[in-house]
């Protein structure tokens, strides 16, 4: 009994010390993995206000989350989501982060909300980083899914960024195209998101509009018959459509070669792999091993290029946790990795 009591005392002491040193990270990690725990975990009250960020003669709408006296700022960049900055998981993350100290800024990127990526997002994120720096310092940025690429590209243009995070992001868009169109584990619906994204990179205005109509129809109903619209496409539109419809890995190279030089230039410009060595702050790269949208190997490539190591979570899919059973199965190793991630995000505002 004495041994059991002594063991329990030692364990309680160790857990208490862990909570004192990493309490905020532990609380945030628990709330992320178990949403129901948010209500009884410690943290300050958070206020959300709508703000506008000046950008290229206009403004970008954003949500600003703050509590008490903010220490540093974190900019969050959403992915391809119609909900944009109000995507529930992202808004919840912003609120949870703000509860533990940093000011959190979440801009609305209309192109990403429309499943498009044209490069203007990078300039807008740079403007948002400058805006955040005017509110609190130091500044960190974290991008999610297809929003991670522009976030990393923007971070490379601002040497004062303390931390640049990518969660479920990509290194090279060509690799993502190959995965989405040919890998058996890819989410089928993402084929039409990919079509919408690639449509915006076509330099033929007529084909760009035609592909946009086809993509919208397929996103609304994947079984929609779009053959009449497809037959009206010209060469550049047909090349994109053939790539998206393809399911053979050995055919991807030839189909990519059929894209226009302007489309290839856009794919190069929007792929962050080449800028990772230019990041001056810490690179925080994480991915879910079971991701059906972007393969986790893309994050491994990003981390290697930055001289870092990717954090791969077994119990997470694209940007969120799997079922409770999966979390319990992989709880200990994944739980510690999650604490490491959250601690890095929180500490970026104070070092």
XYZ file of C-alpha atoms in Angstrom:
351
model
C 0.000 0.000 0.000
C 2.889 2.321 0.847
C 4.423 1.720 -2.585
C 1.085 2.382 -4.293
C 0.575 5.554 -2.282
C 4.109 6.738 -2.976
C 3.705 5.967 -6.666
C 0.448 7.909 -6.823
C 2.088 10.839 -5.049
C 5.018 10.860 -7.500
C 2.648 10.617 -10.474
C 0.489 13.445 -9.124
C 3.600 15.561 -8.535
C 4.854 14.943 -12.067
C 1.452 15.753 -13.579
C 1.249 18.882 -11.452
C 4.677 20.008 -12.610
C 3.714 19.264 -16.209
C 0.558 21.356 -15.825
C 2.488 24.251 -14.329
C 5.040 24.252 -17.151
C 2.721 23.393 -20.033
C -0.729 24.051 -18.646
C -1.939 26.301 -21.451
C -0.721 23.901 -24.130
C -2.333 20.944 -22.348
C -5.644 22.766 -21.965
C -5.650 23.818 -25.614
C -4.714 20.314 -26.773
C -7.501 18.715 -24.754
C -10.047 21.189 -26.094
C -8.926 20.553 -29.686
C -9.106 16.769 -29.363
C -12.250 16.730 -27.201
C -14.525 19.707 -28.018
C -16.809 18.906 -25.083
C -13.934 19.658 -22.707
C -13.710 23.319 -23.703
C -16.317 24.473 -21.192
C -14.515 23.216 -18.084
C -10.909 23.950 -19.048
C -9.220 27.172 -17.866
C -8.934 30.187 -20.154
C -9.948 33.828 -20.384
C -13.140 35.130 -21.969
C -12.743 35.983 -25.652
C -14.274 38.821 -27.642
C -14.594 38.607 -31.414
C -14.854 41.775 -33.471
C -15.026 42.353 -37.212
C -12.212 44.456 -38.659
C -11.077 45.532 -42.103
C -7.522 45.226 -43.391
C -6.352 47.746 -46.025
C -5.168 45.943 -49.137
C -4.383 47.251 -52.645
C -6.814 50.157 -52.491
C -9.600 48.104 -50.928
C -10.132 46.132 -47.736
C -10.181 42.526 -46.601
C -12.755 41.554 -43.963
C -11.395 39.725 -40.939
C -12.345 38.503 -37.472
C -10.200 39.592 -34.559
C -10.246 37.455 -31.414
C -8.794 38.900 -28.212
C -8.846 38.381 -24.452
C -7.492 40.745 -21.829
C -4.016 41.927 -22.704
C -2.896 40.065 -25.829
C 0.684 38.834 -25.985
C 1.704 38.584 -29.614
C -0.484 37.854 -32.625
C -1.340 34.756 -34.649
C -2.734 35.032 -38.178
C -4.840 32.063 -39.336
C -5.391 31.376 -43.057
C -8.376 29.208 -43.992
C -8.376 26.672 -46.816
C -10.808 25.833 -49.617
C -14.015 26.247 -47.664
C -17.230 28.024 -48.583
C -17.497 29.114 -44.940
C -14.115 30.872 -45.149
C -13.045 32.495 -41.890
C -16.226 31.280 -40.193
C -15.529 27.606 -40.854
C -16.554 26.132 -37.462
C -13.319 24.280 -36.648
C -11.203 27.283 -37.614
C -13.325 29.748 -35.625
C -13.141 27.415 -32.658
C -9.350 27.184 -32.928
C -9.108 30.978 -33.105
C -11.227 31.316 -29.975
C -9.225 28.672 -28.112
C -5.901 30.277 -29.017
C -7.120 33.709 -27.945
C -8.224 32.289 -24.581
C -4.586 31.539 -23.807
C -2.943 34.844 -24.671
C -2.319 35.761 -28.289
C -4.445 38.065 -30.362
C -5.825 36.012 -33.285
C -6.611 37.510 -36.698
C -8.604 35.460 -39.247
C -9.082 37.173 -42.638
C -11.670 36.203 -45.247
C -10.152 35.133 -48.574
C -12.975 35.086 -51.098
C -10.948 33.189 -53.695
C -10.254 30.320 -51.285
C -13.908 30.340 -50.236
C -14.759 29.868 -53.930
C -12.272 26.946 -54.185
C -9.816 29.030 -56.193
C -6.157 29.919 -55.797
C -4.720 32.650 -57.992
C -1.771 34.152 -56.112
C -3.492 37.327 -54.956
C -3.965 35.555 -51.626
C -0.223 35.862 -50.963
C -0.292 39.655 -51.295
C -3.392 39.831 -49.101
C -1.750 37.668 -46.421
C 1.334 39.918 -46.445
C -0.988 42.892 -45.839
C -2.693 40.972 -43.013
C 0.683 40.156 -41.437
C 1.609 43.837 -41.489
C -1.770 44.693 -39.950
C -1.286 42.095 -37.208
C 2.203 43.457 -36.468
C 0.640 46.857 -35.877
C -1.611 45.360 -33.208
C 0.752 43.065 -31.284
C 4.170 41.482 -31.640
C 5.733 39.061 -32.313
C 3.641 37.674 -35.159
C 3.055 34.062 -36.187
C 1.081 32.739 -39.158
C -0.581 29.361 -39.642
C -2.248 28.136 -42.830
C -4.566 25.188 -43.239
C -4.974 22.850 -46.207
C -4.702 24.797 -49.478
C -4.424 28.004 -47.470
C -1.076 26.831 -46.070
C 0.731 27.344 -49.385
C -0.059 31.075 -49.653
C 0.633 31.478 -45.918
C 4.141 30.055 -46.271
C 4.808 32.090 -49.419
C 3.743 35.260 -47.580
C 5.852 34.406 -44.520
C 8.912 34.120 -46.745
C 8.406 37.783 -47.716
C 8.408 39.005 -44.124
C 11.645 38.130 -42.239
C 10.181 39.303 -38.931
C 7.639 36.450 -38.720
C 8.399 34.428 -35.582
C 6.690 31.225 -36.693
C 5.172 29.959 -39.956
C 2.852 26.975 -39.573
C 1.392 24.618 -42.162
C -1.327 22.157 -41.143
C -2.402 19.669 -43.804
C -0.643 21.789 -46.426
C 1.097 21.081 -49.705
C 4.628 21.465 -51.043
C 4.054 21.174 -54.806
C 0.636 21.438 -56.454
C 1.626 18.923 -59.136
C 2.051 16.248 -56.466
C -1.381 17.081 -55.060
C -2.916 16.834 -58.551
C -1.397 13.361 -58.934
C -2.692 12.242 -55.543
C -6.239 13.560 -55.945
C -6.713 12.100 -59.415
C -4.986 8.716 -59.090
C -4.631 7.602 -55.450
C -7.204 5.095 -54.189
C -7.255 6.802 -50.780
C -8.117 10.238 -52.129
C -11.515 11.811 -51.428
C -13.500 11.587 -54.722
C -15.259 14.931 -54.189
C -11.891 16.697 -54.163
C -11.588 15.990 -57.886
C -14.147 18.744 -58.494
C -12.493 21.119 -56.028
C -9.321 20.554 -58.015
C -11.164 21.362 -61.244
C -12.389 24.644 -59.750
C -8.888 25.495 -58.596
C -7.267 24.703 -61.959
C -10.006 26.531 -63.876
C -8.816 29.812 -62.419
C -5.282 29.183 -63.741
C -6.318 28.862 -67.402
C -5.358 31.925 -69.445
C -8.081 31.428 -72.078
C -11.012 33.490 -70.743
C -13.644 31.455 -72.552
C -12.286 28.113 -71.352
C -11.784 29.510 -67.862
C -15.455 30.451 -67.710
C -16.522 27.097 -69.186
C -14.477 25.096 -66.681
C -15.851 27.235 -63.882
C -19.422 26.372 -64.882
C -18.567 22.656 -65.078
C -16.810 22.713 -61.710
C -19.710 24.479 -60.007
C -22.144 21.942 -61.430
C -20.036 18.996 -60.237
C -19.508 20.521 -56.791
C -23.260 20.929 -56.438
C -23.956 17.420 -57.757
C -21.030 15.106 -58.667
C -23.278 13.055 -60.970
C -24.454 16.061 -62.982
C -24.154 15.469 -66.748
C -21.798 18.169 -68.027
C -20.914 16.536 -71.355
C -22.479 19.315 -73.440
C -20.487 21.982 -71.655
C -17.325 19.879 -71.863
C -17.668 19.488 -75.643
C -17.692 23.289 -75.994
C -14.228 23.664 -74.463
C -11.214 24.564 -76.537
C -7.679 23.132 -76.280
C -6.587 24.659 -72.963
C -9.833 23.784 -71.217
C -9.801 20.236 -72.578
C -6.230 19.753 -71.323
C -7.271 20.664 -67.770
C -10.390 18.516 -67.946
C -8.429 15.497 -69.201
C -6.045 15.851 -66.264
C -8.874 16.044 -63.721
C -10.749 13.077 -65.233
C -7.611 10.909 -65.427
C -7.182 8.022 -62.980
C -3.916 6.503 -64.229
C -0.708 7.465 -62.420
C 1.418 6.673 -65.475
C -0.554 9.187 -67.564
C -0.166 12.184 -65.245
C 3.193 13.315 -66.629
C 1.943 13.536 -70.198
C -1.274 15.257 -69.182
C 0.603 17.817 -67.094
C 2.837 18.490 -70.082
C -0.289 19.356 -72.057
C -1.136 22.304 -69.810
C -0.294 25.807 -71.023
C 2.951 27.531 -70.041
C 0.921 30.119 -68.107
C -0.739 27.368 -66.067
C 2.645 25.798 -65.315
C 3.984 29.191 -64.244
C 1.035 29.569 -61.872
C 1.607 26.092 -60.401
C 5.246 27.019 -59.765
C 4.343 30.396 -58.278
C 1.778 28.892 -55.888
C 3.941 25.988 -54.655
C 5.850 26.907 -51.466
C 8.532 24.200 -51.532
C 11.126 26.498 -53.107
C 10.762 29.242 -50.451
C 11.039 27.105 -47.311
C 14.749 27.790 -46.946
C 13.982 31.535 -46.904
C 11.846 31.386 -43.762
C 13.622 33.214 -40.949
C 11.375 32.120 -38.109
C 10.493 28.619 -36.984
C 8.707 26.351 -39.457
C 5.967 24.316 -37.760
C 4.714 21.628 -40.144
C 2.016 19.103 -39.209
C -0.236 16.694 -41.076
C -2.689 13.868 -40.504
C -1.415 10.538 -41.800
C -4.915 9.558 -42.982
C -5.452 12.770 -44.979
C -7.632 12.012 -48.060
C -7.143 15.477 -49.596
C -3.404 16.209 -49.503
C -0.902 13.397 -48.791
C 1.060 13.743 -45.561
C 4.261 13.244 -47.568
C 3.818 16.838 -48.789
C 4.400 18.068 -45.251
C 7.433 15.818 -44.930
C 8.872 17.538 -48.031
C 8.099 21.003 -46.642
C 9.781 20.245 -43.326
C 12.877 18.772 -44.963
C 13.221 21.846 -47.182
C 13.026 24.060 -44.082
C 15.584 21.965 -42.192
C 12.895 20.842 -39.771
C 10.823 17.732 -39.072
C 7.134 17.279 -39.789
C 4.773 16.260 -36.993
C 2.574 13.478 -38.371
C -0.588 12.728 -36.390
C -2.025 9.232 -36.774
C -5.437 10.052 -35.288
C -6.016 13.112 -37.491
C -7.291 13.284 -41.069
C -7.020 16.505 -43.094
C -7.201 19.258 -40.488
C -9.137 17.658 -37.648
C -9.329 14.569 -35.411
C -10.796 11.215 -36.420
C -13.355 9.391 -34.290
C -13.117 9.208 -30.511
C -12.141 5.518 -30.831
C -9.198 6.421 -33.086
C -8.105 9.185 -30.733
C -8.157 6.752 -27.810
C -6.239 4.164 -29.823
C -3.411 6.542 -30.713
C -3.943 8.839 -27.753
C -0.564 8.863 -26.012
C 1.809 9.461 -28.958
C -0.599 11.748 -30.792
C -1.521 13.557 -27.597
C 2.091 14.462 -26.903
C 2.564 15.620 -30.512
C -0.524 17.809 -30.193
C 0.821 19.366 -27.005
C 4.078 20.077 -28.839
C 2.149 21.801 -31.629
C -0.006 23.922 -29.366
C 2.933 24.853 -27.153
C 4.817 26.069 -30.245
C 1.873 28.193 -31.359
C 1.410 29.714 -27.920
C 5.104 30.278 -27.242
C 5.601 32.016 -30.605
C 3.963 35.109 -29.127
C 6.322 35.454 -26.183
C 9.865 34.453 -27.093
